[in-house]
PDB file of C-alpha atoms in Angstrom:
ATOM      1  CA  UNK C  82    -173.609-324.476 -68.938  1.00 75.00           C
ATOM      2  CA  UNK C  83    -176.518-326.635 -68.199  1.00 85.00           C
ATOM      3  CA  UNK C  84    -180.135-325.433 -67.201  1.00 93.00           C
ATOM      4  CA  UNK C  85    -181.678-325.162 -63.982  1.00 97.00           C
ATOM      5  CA  UNK C  86    -184.812-326.754 -63.310  1.00 97.00           C
ATOM      6  CA  UNK C  87    -187.393-324.856 -61.025  1.00 98.00           C
ATOM      7  CA  UNK C  88    -190.008-327.536 -59.433  1.00 98.00           C
ATOM      8  CA  UNK C  89    -192.051-327.698 -56.036  1.00 98.00           C
ATOM      9  CA  UNK C  90    -191.251-330.602 -53.457  1.00 98.00           C
ATOM     10  CA  UNK C  91    -193.865-331.480 -51.034  1.00 98.00           C
ATOM     11  CA  UNK C  92    -191.906-332.054 -47.410  1.00 98.00           C
ATOM     12  CA  UNK C  93    -194.278-333.138 -44.565  1.00 98.00           C
ATOM     13  CA  UNK C  94    -197.171-331.316 -46.344  1.00 98.00           C
ATOM     14  CA  UNK C  95    -194.862-328.227 -47.166  1.00 98.00           C
ATOM     15  CA  UNK C  96    -194.853-326.771 -50.612  1.00 98.00           C
ATOM     16  CA  UNK C  97    -191.136-326.048 -51.057  1.00 98.00           C
ATOM     17  CA  UNK C  98    -189.938-324.325 -54.227  1.00 98.00           C
ATOM     18  CA  UNK C  99    -186.667-326.134 -55.543  1.00 98.00           C
ATOM     19  CA  UNK C 100    -183.888-325.274 -58.134  1.00 98.00           C
ATOM     20  CA  UNK C 101    -181.806-328.296 -59.294  1.00 98.00           C
ATOM     21  CA  UNK C 102    -179.420-328.479 -61.848  1.00 98.00           C
ATOM     22  CA  UNK C 103    -177.311-331.631 -62.890  1.00 97.00           C
ATOM     23  CA  UNK C 104    -178.221-335.557 -63.561  1.00 96.00           C
ATOM     24  CA  UNK C 105    -179.637-337.198 -60.901  1.00 94.00           C
ATOM     25  CA  UNK C 106    -176.842-339.954 -60.542  1.00 95.00           C
ATOM     26  CA  UNK C 107    -174.067-337.379 -60.100  1.00 97.00           C
ATOM     27  CA  UNK C 108    -172.693-336.862 -56.872  1.00 98.00           C
ATOM     28  CA  UNK C 109    -174.811-334.129 -55.152  1.00 98.00           C
ATOM     29  CA  UNK C 110    -173.967-330.791 -53.870  1.00 98.00           C
ATOM     30  CA  UNK C 111    -176.864-329.391 -50.985  1.00 98.00           C
ATOM     31  CA  UNK C 112    -177.334-325.347 -50.941  1.00 98.00           C
ATOM     32  CA  UNK C 113    -179.233-324.342 -47.650  1.00 98.00           C
ATOM     33  CA  UNK C 114    -179.375-320.163 -48.213  1.00 98.00           C
ATOM     34  CA  UNK C 115    -178.544-317.620 -46.178  1.00 96.00           C
ATOM     35  CA  UNK C 116    -180.822-314.448 -44.446  1.00 96.00           C
ATOM     36  CA  UNK C 117    -182.238-312.242 -45.855  1.00 96.00           C
ATOM     37  CA  UNK C 118    -182.020-314.607 -49.217  1.00 96.00           C
ATOM     38  CA  UNK C 119    -183.185-317.657 -50.685  1.00 98.00           C
ATOM     39  CA  UNK C 120    -182.122-320.330 -53.358  1.00 98.00           C
ATOM     40  CA  UNK C 121    -181.916-317.332 -55.566  1.00 98.00           C
ATOM     41  CA  UNK C 122    -177.989-316.755 -54.151  1.00 98.00           C
ATOM     42  CA  UNK C 123    -177.305-319.865 -55.996  1.00 98.00           C
ATOM     43  CA  UNK C 124    -178.761-319.083 -59.418  1.00 98.00           C
ATOM     44  CA  UNK C 125    -175.321-318.035 -61.026  1.00 97.00           C
ATOM     45  CA  UNK C 126    -173.776-320.825 -59.680  1.00 98.00           C
ATOM     46  CA  UNK C 127    -175.874-323.855 -60.206  1.00 98.00           C
ATOM     47  CA  UNK C 128    -175.651-324.222 -63.923  1.00 97.00           C
ATOM     48  CA  UNK C 129    -172.010-323.819 -63.963  1.00 97.00           C
ATOM     49  CA  UNK C 130    -171.501-326.980 -61.471  1.00 98.00           C
ATOM     50  CA  UNK C 131    -174.135-329.004 -63.367  1.00 97.00           C
ATOM     51  CA  UNK C 132    -172.007-330.553 -65.785  1.00 96.00           C
ATOM     52  CA  UNK C 133    -170.508-332.793 -63.108  1.00 96.00           C
ATOM     53  CA  UNK C 134    -172.577-332.496 -59.935  1.00 98.00           C
ATOM     54  CA  UNK C 135    -176.023-332.613 -58.917  1.00 98.00           C
ATOM     55  CA  UNK C 136    -176.984-329.347 -57.304  1.00 98.00           C
ATOM     56  CA  UNK C 137    -180.000-329.212 -54.761  1.00 98.00           C
ATOM     57  CA  UNK C 138    -181.234-325.686 -53.574  1.00 98.00           C
ATOM     58  CA  UNK C 139    -184.545-325.440 -51.330  1.00 98.00           C
ATOM     59  CA  UNK C 140    -186.330-322.483 -50.163  1.00 98.00           C
ATOM     60  CA  UNK C 141    -186.812-322.614 -46.362  1.00 98.00           C
ATOM     61  CA  UNK C 142    -190.425-322.717 -45.553  1.00 98.00           C
ATOM     62  CA  UNK C 143    -191.270-318.880 -45.002  1.00 98.00           C
ATOM     63  CA  UNK C 144    -188.651-317.898 -47.496  1.00 98.00           C
ATOM     64  CA  UNK C 145    -188.620-317.548 -51.039  1.00 98.00           C
ATOM     65  CA  UNK C 146    -191.057-319.289 -52.867  1.00 98.00           C
ATOM     66  CA  UNK C 147    -191.948-321.897 -50.265  1.00 98.00           C
ATOM     67  CA  UNK C 148    -194.914-321.958 -48.218  1.00 98.00           C
ATOM     68  CA  UNK C 149    -195.378-320.226 -44.975  1.00 98.00           C
ATOM     69  CA  UNK C 150    -197.501-322.721 -42.932  1.00 98.00           C
ATOM     70  CA  UNK C 151    -198.556-321.415 -39.573  1.00 96.00           C
ATOM     71  CA  UNK C 152    -197.361-324.862 -37.436  1.00 95.00           C
ATOM     72  CA  UNK C 153    -193.528-324.968 -38.822  1.00 98.00           C
ATOM     73  CA  UNK C 154    -190.852-324.665 -36.341  1.00 97.00           C
ATOM     74  CA  UNK C 155    -189.098-321.345 -37.613  1.00 97.00           C
ATOM     75  CA  UNK C 156    -185.796-322.190 -35.443  1.00 96.00           C
ATOM     76  CA  UNK C 157    -182.390-323.190 -36.645  1.00 97.00           C
ATOM     77  CA  UNK C 158    -183.167-326.734 -35.130  1.00 97.00           C
ATOM     78  CA  UNK C 159    -186.860-326.398 -37.039  1.00 98.00           C
ATOM     79  CA  UNK C 160    -185.075-325.817 -40.262  1.00 98.00           C
ATOM     80  CA  UNK C 161    -182.431-328.610 -39.838  1.00 98.00           C
ATOM     81  CA  UNK C 162    -184.989-330.842 -39.242  1.00 98.00           C
ATOM     82  CA  UNK C 163    -186.653-329.553 -42.706  1.00 98.00           C
ATOM     83  CA  UNK C 164    -183.429-330.143 -44.395  1.00 98.00           C
ATOM     84  CA  UNK C 165    -183.144-333.410 -43.237  1.00 98.00           C
ATOM     85  CA  UNK C 166    -186.736-334.591 -44.371  1.00 98.00           C
ATOM     86  CA  UNK C 167    -185.862-332.451 -47.695  1.00 98.00           C
ATOM     87  CA  UNK C 168    -182.992-335.027 -48.419  1.00 98.00           C
ATOM     88  CA  UNK C 169    -184.663-338.016 -47.332  1.00 98.00           C
ATOM     89  CA  UNK C 170    -187.919-337.132 -49.552  1.00 98.00           C
ATOM     90  CA  UNK C 171    -185.664-336.584 -52.686  1.00 98.00           C
ATOM     91  CA  UNK C 172    -183.603-339.684 -51.904  1.00 97.00           C
ATOM     92  CA  UNK C 173    -180.240-338.319 -50.985  1.00 97.00           C
ATOM     93  CA  UNK C 174    -177.784-339.997 -48.992  1.00 95.00           C
ATOM     94  CA  UNK C 175    -174.592-338.531 -49.544  1.00 97.00           C
ATOM     95  CA  UNK C 176    -173.523-334.977 -50.270  1.00 98.00           C
ATOM     96  CA  UNK C 177    -171.462-331.983 -50.008  1.00 98.00           C
ATOM     97  CA  UNK C 178    -172.748-329.413 -48.275  1.00 98.00           C
ATOM     98  CA  UNK C 179    -172.386-325.428 -48.870  1.00 98.00           C
ATOM     99  CA  UNK C 180    -172.602-323.497 -45.820  1.00 98.00           C
ATOM    100  CA  UNK C 181    -173.410-319.471 -46.249  1.00 98.00           C
ATOM    101  CA  UNK C 182    -174.623-317.214 -43.291  1.00 97.00           C
ATOM    102  CA  UNK C 183    -177.627-318.463 -41.381  1.00 96.00           C
ATOM    103  CA  UNK C 184    -177.293-321.581 -43.892  1.00 97.00           C
ATOM    104  CA  UNK C 185    -174.194-322.323 -41.696  1.00 97.00           C
ATOM    105  CA  UNK C 186    -175.769-323.341 -38.214  1.00 97.00           C
ATOM    106  CA  UNK C 187    -178.707-324.798 -39.875  1.00 97.00           C
ATOM    107  CA  UNK C 188    -176.171-327.122 -42.419  1.00 98.00           C
ATOM    108  CA  UNK C 189    -174.397-327.936 -39.123  1.00 97.00           C
ATOM    109  CA  UNK C 190    -177.014-329.088 -37.487  1.00 98.00           C
ATOM    110  CA  UNK C 191    -178.206-331.492 -40.196  1.00 98.00           C
ATOM    111  CA  UNK C 192    -174.844-332.771 -40.388  1.00 98.00           C
ATOM    112  CA  UNK C 193    -174.700-333.469 -36.750  1.00 97.00           C
ATOM    113  CA  UNK C 194    -177.376-335.625 -37.328  1.00 96.00           C
ATOM    114  CA  UNK C 195    -175.883-338.018 -39.508  1.00 96.00           C
ATOM    115  CA  UNK C 196    -172.219-337.350 -39.913  1.00 98.00           C
ATOM    116  CA  UNK C 197    -171.798-340.194 -42.553  1.00 97.00           C
ATOM    117  CA  UNK C 198    -174.142-338.488 -45.213  1.00 98.00           C
ATOM    118  CA  UNK C 199    -171.535-335.568 -45.428  1.00 98.00           C
ATOM    119  CA  UNK C 200    -168.799-335.987 -48.139  1.00 98.00           C
ATOM    120  CA  UNK C 201    -167.074-332.762 -47.783  1.00 98.00           C
ATOM    121  CA  UNK C 202    -167.855-329.017 -46.988  1.00 98.00           C
ATOM    122  CA  UNK C 203    -167.954-325.449 -48.447  1.00 98.00           C
ATOM    123  CA  UNK C 204    -167.619-322.585 -45.986  1.00 98.00           C
ATOM    124  CA  UNK C 205    -168.292-319.468 -47.712  1.00 98.00           C
ATOM    125  CA  UNK C 206    -168.912-316.601 -45.057  1.00 98.00           C
ATOM    126  CA  UNK C 207    -170.933-318.931 -42.945  1.00 96.00           C
ATOM    127  CA  UNK C 208    -171.932-317.621 -39.247  1.00 95.00           C
ATOM    128  CA  UNK C 209    -169.304-318.982 -37.180  1.00 96.00           C
ATOM    129  CA  UNK C 210    -169.105-321.005 -34.084  1.00 97.00           C
ATOM    130  CA  UNK C 211    -166.486-319.068 -32.591  1.00 98.00           C
ATOM    131  CA  UNK C 212    -167.504-316.047 -30.295  1.00 95.00           C
ATOM    132  CA  UNK C 213    -163.939-314.045 -30.014  1.00 96.00           C
ATOM    133  CA  UNK C 214    -163.882-314.072 -33.916  1.00 97.00           C
ATOM    134  CA  UNK C 215    -167.186-312.407 -34.818  1.00 96.00           C
ATOM    135  CA  UNK C 216    -167.309-309.133 -36.902  1.00 95.00           C
ATOM    136  CA  UNK C 217    -168.226-305.610 -35.178  1.00 93.00           C
ATOM    137  CA  UNK C 218    -171.643-306.000 -36.996  1.00 93.00           C
ATOM    138  CA  UNK C 219    -172.778-308.595 -34.393  1.00 92.00           C
ATOM    139  CA  UNK C 220    -172.141-306.221 -31.208  1.00 90.00           C
ATOM    140  CA  UNK C 221    -174.842-304.446 -32.556  1.00 88.00           C
ATOM    141  CA  UNK C 222    -177.312-307.309 -32.439  1.00 91.00           C
ATOM    142  CA  UNK C 223    -175.675-308.429 -29.350  1.00 92.00           C
ATOM    143  CA  UNK C 224    -176.751-305.051 -27.551  1.00 91.00           C
ATOM    144  CA  UNK C 225    -180.588-305.844 -27.856  1.00 92.00           C
ATOM    145  CA  UNK C 226    -179.825-309.257 -25.790  1.00 92.00           C
ATOM    146  CA  UNK C 227    -179.545-306.981 -22.612  1.00 92.00           C
ATOM    147  CA  UNK C 228    -183.310-306.170 -23.438  1.00 93.00           C
ATOM    148  CA  UNK C 229    -186.556-307.830 -21.987  1.00 93.00           C
ATOM    149  CA  UNK C 230    -187.362-310.608 -24.321  1.00 90.00           C
ATOM    150  CA  UNK C 231    -190.364-307.973 -25.821  1.00 92.00           C
ATOM    151  CA  UNK C 232    -187.998-305.257 -25.977  1.00 94.00           C
ATOM    152  CA  UNK C 233    -185.707-307.176 -27.909  1.00 93.00           C
ATOM    153  CA  UNK C 234    -188.134-308.167 -30.378  1.00 93.00           C
ATOM    154  CA  UNK C 235    -189.165-304.735 -30.880  1.00 94.00           C
ATOM    155  CA  UNK C 236    -186.016-303.708 -31.575  1.00 93.00           C
ATOM    156  CA  UNK C 237    -185.098-306.352 -34.131  1.00 94.00           C
ATOM    157  CA  UNK C 238    -188.384-305.663 -35.622  1.00 95.00           C
ATOM    158  CA  UNK C 239    -187.581-301.818 -36.725  1.00 93.00           C
ATOM    159  CA  UNK C 240    -184.485-303.221 -38.564  1.00 90.00           C
ATOM    160  CA  UNK C 241    -186.644-305.841 -40.837  1.00 95.00           C
ATOM    161  CA  UNK C 242    -187.216-303.113 -43.980  1.00 95.00           C
ATOM    162  CA  UNK C 243    -185.868-302.765 -47.349  1.00 96.00           C
ATOM    163  CA  UNK C 244    -183.347-300.179 -46.599  1.00 96.00           C
ATOM    164  CA  UNK C 245    -182.000-302.816 -44.075  1.00 95.00           C
ATOM    165  CA  UNK C 246    -182.238-305.581 -46.488  1.00 96.00           C
ATOM    166  CA  UNK C 247    -180.337-303.143 -48.908  1.00 96.00           C
ATOM    167  CA  UNK C 248    -177.430-302.891 -46.275  1.00 95.00           C
ATOM    168  CA  UNK C 249    -177.296-306.779 -45.457  1.00 94.00           C
ATOM    169  CA  UNK C 250    -176.507-307.439 -49.609  1.00 96.00           C
ATOM    170  CA  UNK C 251    -173.768-304.671 -49.636  1.00 94.00           C
ATOM    171  CA  UNK C 252    -172.578-305.075 -46.081  1.00 90.00           C
ATOM    172  CA  UNK C 253    -169.344-303.236 -46.425  1.00 90.00           C
ATOM    173  CA  UNK C 254    -167.714-304.265 -49.701  1.00 95.00           C
ATOM    174  CA  UNK C 255    -165.892-301.520 -51.399  1.00 95.00           C
ATOM    175  CA  UNK C 256    -167.889-299.182 -53.826  1.00 95.00           C
ATOM    176  CA  UNK C 257    -166.770-300.540 -57.058  1.00 95.00           C
ATOM    177  CA  UNK C 258    -167.853-304.067 -55.473  1.00 96.00           C
ATOM    178  CA  UNK C 259    -170.926-302.567 -54.556  1.00 96.00           C
ATOM    179  CA  UNK C 260    -172.003-301.842 -57.885  1.00 96.00           C
ATOM    180  CA  UNK C 261    -171.935-305.493 -59.294  1.00 96.00           C
ATOM    181  CA  UNK C 262    -174.491-306.723 -56.312  1.00 96.00           C
ATOM    182  CA  UNK C 263    -177.844-306.056 -58.159  1.00 96.00           C
ATOM    183  CA  UNK C 264    -180.637-304.644 -56.443  1.00 96.00           C
ATOM    184  CA  UNK C 265    -182.993-307.749 -57.513  1.00 95.00           C
ATOM    185  CA  UNK C 266    -181.784-309.003 -54.480  1.00 96.00           C
ATOM    186  CA  UNK C 267    -183.170-306.869 -51.694  1.00 97.00           C
ATOM    187  CA  UNK C 268    -185.732-305.744 -53.963  1.00 97.00           C
ATOM    188  CA  UNK C 269    -186.870-309.316 -54.707  1.00 97.00           C
ATOM    189  CA  UNK C 270    -186.988-310.513 -51.438  1.00 97.00           C
ATOM    190  CA  UNK C 271    -188.503-307.396 -49.517  1.00 97.00           C
ATOM    191  CA  UNK C 272    -191.203-307.861 -52.314  1.00 98.00           C
ATOM    192  CA  UNK C 273    -191.836-311.358 -50.555  1.00 98.00           C
ATOM    193  CA  UNK C 274    -191.958-309.850 -46.974  1.00 98.00           C
ATOM    194  CA  UNK C 275    -195.442-310.893 -45.497  1.00 97.00           C
ATOM    195  CA  UNK C 276    -196.063-309.807 -41.815  1.00 97.00           C
ATOM    196  CA  UNK C 277    -196.084-313.360 -40.826  1.00 97.00           C
ATOM    197  CA  UNK C 278    -192.483-313.832 -42.432  1.00 98.00           C
ATOM    198  CA  UNK C 279    -191.508-310.786 -40.532  1.00 97.00           C
ATOM    199  CA  UNK C 280    -191.999-312.616 -37.286  1.00 96.00           C
ATOM    200  CA  UNK C 281    -190.024-315.555 -38.433  1.00 96.00           C
ATOM    201  CA  UNK C 282    -187.393-313.226 -39.451  1.00 96.00           C
ATOM    202  CA  UNK C 283    -187.635-311.390 -35.595  1.00 95.00           C
ATOM    203  CA  UNK C 284    -187.607-315.165 -34.339  1.00 93.00           C
ATOM    204  CA  UNK C 285    -184.728-316.113 -36.071  1.00 94.00           C
ATOM    205  CA  UNK C 286    -182.237-313.049 -35.677  1.00 94.00           C
ATOM    206  CA  UNK C 287    -183.322-313.232 -31.572  1.00 92.00           C
ATOM    207  CA  UNK C 288    -182.567-316.729 -31.486  1.00 92.00           C
ATOM    208  CA  UNK C 289    -178.833-315.819 -32.517  1.00 94.00           C
ATOM    209  CA  UNK C 290    -178.772-315.264 -28.690  1.00 92.00           C
ATOM    210  CA  UNK C 291    -179.808-319.413 -27.681  1.00 92.00           C
ATOM    211  CA  UNK C 292    -177.742-319.902 -30.692  1.00 94.00           C
ATOM    212  CA  UNK C 293    -174.478-319.306 -28.809  1.00 94.00           C
ATOM    213  CA  UNK C 294    -174.976-322.101 -26.343  1.00 94.00           C
ATOM    214  CA  UNK C 295    -174.731-324.389 -29.362  1.00 95.00           C
ATOM    215  CA  UNK C 296    -171.565-323.096 -30.286  1.00 97.00           C
ATOM    216  CA  UNK C 297    -169.618-326.132 -28.393  1.00 97.00           C
ATOM    217  CA  UNK C 298    -171.800-328.669 -30.306  1.00 97.00           C
ATOM    218  CA  UNK C 299    -170.790-327.162 -33.687  1.00 97.00           C
ATOM    219  CA  UNK C 300    -167.091-326.766 -32.451  1.00 98.00           C
ATOM    220  CA  UNK C 301    -166.993-330.424 -31.470  1.00 98.00           C
ATOM    221  CA  UNK C 302    -168.752-331.387 -34.766  1.00 98.00           C
ATOM    222  CA  UNK C 303    -165.876-330.055 -36.916  1.00 98.00           C
ATOM    223  CA  UNK C 304    -163.199-331.042 -34.558  1.00 98.00           C
ATOM    224  CA  UNK C 305    -164.291-335.202 -34.437  1.00 98.00           C
ATOM    225  CA  UNK C 306    -165.324-335.624 -37.935  1.00 98.00           C
ATOM    226  CA  UNK C 307    -163.097-332.933 -39.814  1.00 98.00           C
ATOM    227  CA  UNK C 308    -164.755-333.523 -43.144  1.00 98.00           C
ATOM    228  CA  UNK C 309    -162.737-332.129 -46.181  1.00 98.00           C
ATOM    229  CA  UNK C 310    -163.317-328.576 -46.239  1.00 98.00           C
ATOM    230  CA  UNK C 311    -163.147-325.754 -48.798  1.00 98.00           C
ATOM    231  CA  UNK C 312    -163.254-322.205 -47.154  1.00 98.00           C
ATOM    232  CA  UNK C 313    -164.177-319.559 -49.898  1.00 98.00           C
ATOM    233  CA  UNK C 314    -164.166-316.334 -47.597  1.00 98.00           C
ATOM    234  CA  UNK C 315    -164.805-312.276 -48.792  1.00 98.00           C
ATOM    235  CA  UNK C 316    -162.974-310.415 -45.923  1.00 98.00           C
ATOM    236  CA  UNK C 317    -164.823-307.109 -46.759  1.00 97.00           C
ATOM    237  CA  UNK C 318    -167.691-308.236 -44.444  1.00 97.00           C
ATOM    238  CA  UNK C 319    -169.076-306.536 -41.199  1.00 95.00           C
ATOM    239  CA  UNK C 320    -170.440-309.946 -39.720  1.00 96.00           C
ATOM    240  CA  UNK C 321    -167.714-312.001 -40.467  1.00 96.00           C
ATOM    241  CA  UNK C 322    -164.114-310.594 -41.487  1.00 97.00           C
ATOM    242  CA  UNK C 323    -160.934-312.268 -42.006  1.00 98.00           C
ATOM    243  CA  UNK C 324    -160.410-313.618 -38.580  1.00 98.00           C
ATOM    244  CA  UNK C 325    -163.911-315.458 -39.109  1.00 98.00           C
ATOM    245  CA  UNK C 326    -162.639-317.435 -41.834  1.00 98.00           C
ATOM    246  CA  UNK C 327    -159.215-318.248 -39.730  1.00 98.00           C
ATOM    247  CA  UNK C 328    -161.234-319.125 -36.734  1.00 98.00           C
ATOM    248  CA  UNK C 329    -162.222-322.440 -38.680  1.00 98.00           C
ATOM    249  CA  UNK C 330    -158.545-323.473 -38.788  1.00 98.00           C
ATOM    250  CA  UNK C 331    -158.698-324.174 -35.204  1.00 98.00           C
ATOM    251  CA  UNK C 332    -160.898-327.312 -35.589  1.00 98.00           C
ATOM    252  CA  UNK C 333    -160.440-328.098 -39.248  1.00 98.00           C
ATOM    253  CA  UNK C 334    -156.832-327.359 -39.495  1.00 98.00           C
ATOM    254  CA  UNK C 335    -156.323-329.254 -43.035  1.00 98.00           C
ATOM    255  CA  UNK C 336    -159.019-326.849 -44.532  1.00 98.00           C
ATOM    256  CA  UNK C 337    -157.933-324.963 -47.737  1.00 98.00           C
ATOM    257  CA  UNK C 338    -158.458-321.300 -46.921  1.00 98.00           C
ATOM    258  CA  UNK C 339    -158.501-318.635 -49.503  1.00 98.00           C
ATOM    259  CA  UNK C 340    -159.467-315.253 -49.093  1.00 98.00           C
ATOM    260  CA  UNK C 341    -160.739-313.613 -51.982  1.00 98.00           C
ATOM    261  CA  UNK C 342    -160.944-309.382 -52.442  1.00 98.00           C
ATOM    262  CA  UNK C 343    -164.937-309.536 -51.685  1.00 97.00           C
ATOM    263  CA  UNK C 344    -167.503-309.572 -49.244  1.00 97.00           C
ATOM    264  CA  UNK C 345    -170.265-311.878 -47.825  1.00 97.00           C
ATOM    265  CA  UNK C 346    -171.884-312.577 -51.507  1.00 97.00           C
ATOM    266  CA  UNK C 347    -169.073-313.715 -53.270  1.00 98.00           C
ATOM    267  CA  UNK C 348    -171.167-315.235 -55.562  1.00 98.00           C
ATOM    268  CA  UNK C 349    -172.571-311.927 -57.022  1.00 97.00           C
ATOM    269  CA  UNK C 350    -168.780-310.161 -56.782  1.00 97.00           C
ATOM    270  CA  UNK C 351    -166.619-313.249 -57.422  1.00 98.00           C
ATOM    271  CA  UNK C 352    -168.069-315.963 -59.151  1.00 98.00           C
ATOM    272  CA  UNK C 353    -165.328-317.170 -61.632  1.00 98.00           C
ATOM    273  CA  UNK C 354    -162.971-317.394 -58.678  1.00 98.00           C
ATOM    274  CA  UNK C 355    -165.268-319.207 -56.144  1.00 98.00           C
ATOM    275  CA  UNK C 356    -166.081-321.673 -59.217  1.00 98.00           C
ATOM    276  CA  UNK C 357    -162.836-322.402 -59.864  1.00 98.00           C
ATOM    277  CA  UNK C 358    -161.921-323.133 -56.396  1.00 98.00           C
ATOM    278  CA  UNK C 359    -165.199-325.424 -55.887  1.00 98.00           C
ATOM    279  CA  UNK C 360    -164.451-327.071 -58.957  1.00 98.00           C
ATOM    280  CA  UNK C 361    -161.078-328.206 -58.080  1.00 98.00           C
ATOM    281  CA  UNK C 362    -162.105-329.283 -54.436  1.00 98.00           C
ATOM    282  CA  UNK C 363    -164.914-331.063 -55.493  1.00 98.00           C
ATOM    283  CA  UNK C 364    -163.196-333.034 -58.345  1.00 97.00           C
ATOM    284  CA  UNK C 365    -160.809-334.288 -55.660  1.00 97.00           C
ATOM    285  CA  UNK C 366    -163.094-335.111 -53.274  1.00 97.00           C
ATOM    286  CA  UNK C 367    -166.692-335.331 -54.582  1.00 96.00           C
ATOM    287  CA  UNK C 368    -166.054-337.187 -57.574  1.00 86.00           C
ATOM    288  CA  UNK C 369    -168.572-339.193 -59.461  1.00 73.00           C
ATOM    289  CA  UNK C 370    -167.974-343.463 -58.762  1.00 57.00           C
ATOM    290  CA  UNK C 371    -166.909-345.191 -61.871  1.00 43.00           C
TER     291      UNK C 371
END
C-alpha cells in the first residue's frame, strides 16, 4: 500500500482539506464524499489503489476538516461548482469519478459541465435519478415535502442528531455486518457538527425536493455519453436497494453491475471485493499512458 497524504488546498479562497494518494502523473480518480460523511469514507480504499492511480478526496466546504464559509452556496449546484474549481486548482484535466450517496448528484453535475473530462464512472450506492426505483426510506423524506417550507425544515432538523447519524451508517445491514461498521464514523462526524453545519445539512436534505426536477438532466447525460461504468452495490440499503442499482441499466445498458453482500457503506464491510472490482475495471478503462 502507498501512503495517503493529508493537506489543505485553497479553492476560491476556501481552505479545503484533501486526502491524496498515488503518483502525481498517474491516472486520476476523483472521490467526492456522501452525507453525513467526509473524505474519511475513502481512507481504506485510497492507499490500496495508489500504486497505479492518483486518488483525490476533498472534504466539501462545511464538512470534514474543510472550512465553513458564510458566503458559500451549500446546495448540490454549489458543491458541483466547488468540485469544478477544485479539479482546476489541482490541475486535473481528466479523471474517473466515484459516485456515492450525495456525491452522486453532485458528481453528475460536475460531469455534465465538461463530459470530456470523465474517463469512467464508479457508482456505489449513489443517489439515483429514477423516481420509481428509490428505497422505502425516501418515502419518509418525501412526507416532509407536503409541509410549508419552515415546517419542513423544522422536521428535517429533528433528524439531525448523533443517533440518526448512527442509523445512516448502519442503514439496514444485517447484524453481523453492522458489527463491522466502526462507531468512529458517526462519532467523528457528529463531533464536527456545528450550528452552521446543521443548517447546511438541513438545506441539503430539504433540497432533495428541488433535486427531483434535475433527474431528467442526469438521465440524459448518462444516456447520451454512456461513459464506461462500474456499478458496485450493497442491496441492504433502505434508501437504495437492488432495484436502485438495476435502474441505471436503463441508460447505461453496458455498465458492469455487481451486487455484493452488504449495504450503503461497502468500503467498511466489503472492501476487498470492491477493491478487486475497481482495480480490474480501472485497469481496463483508465490505464497509464505509455
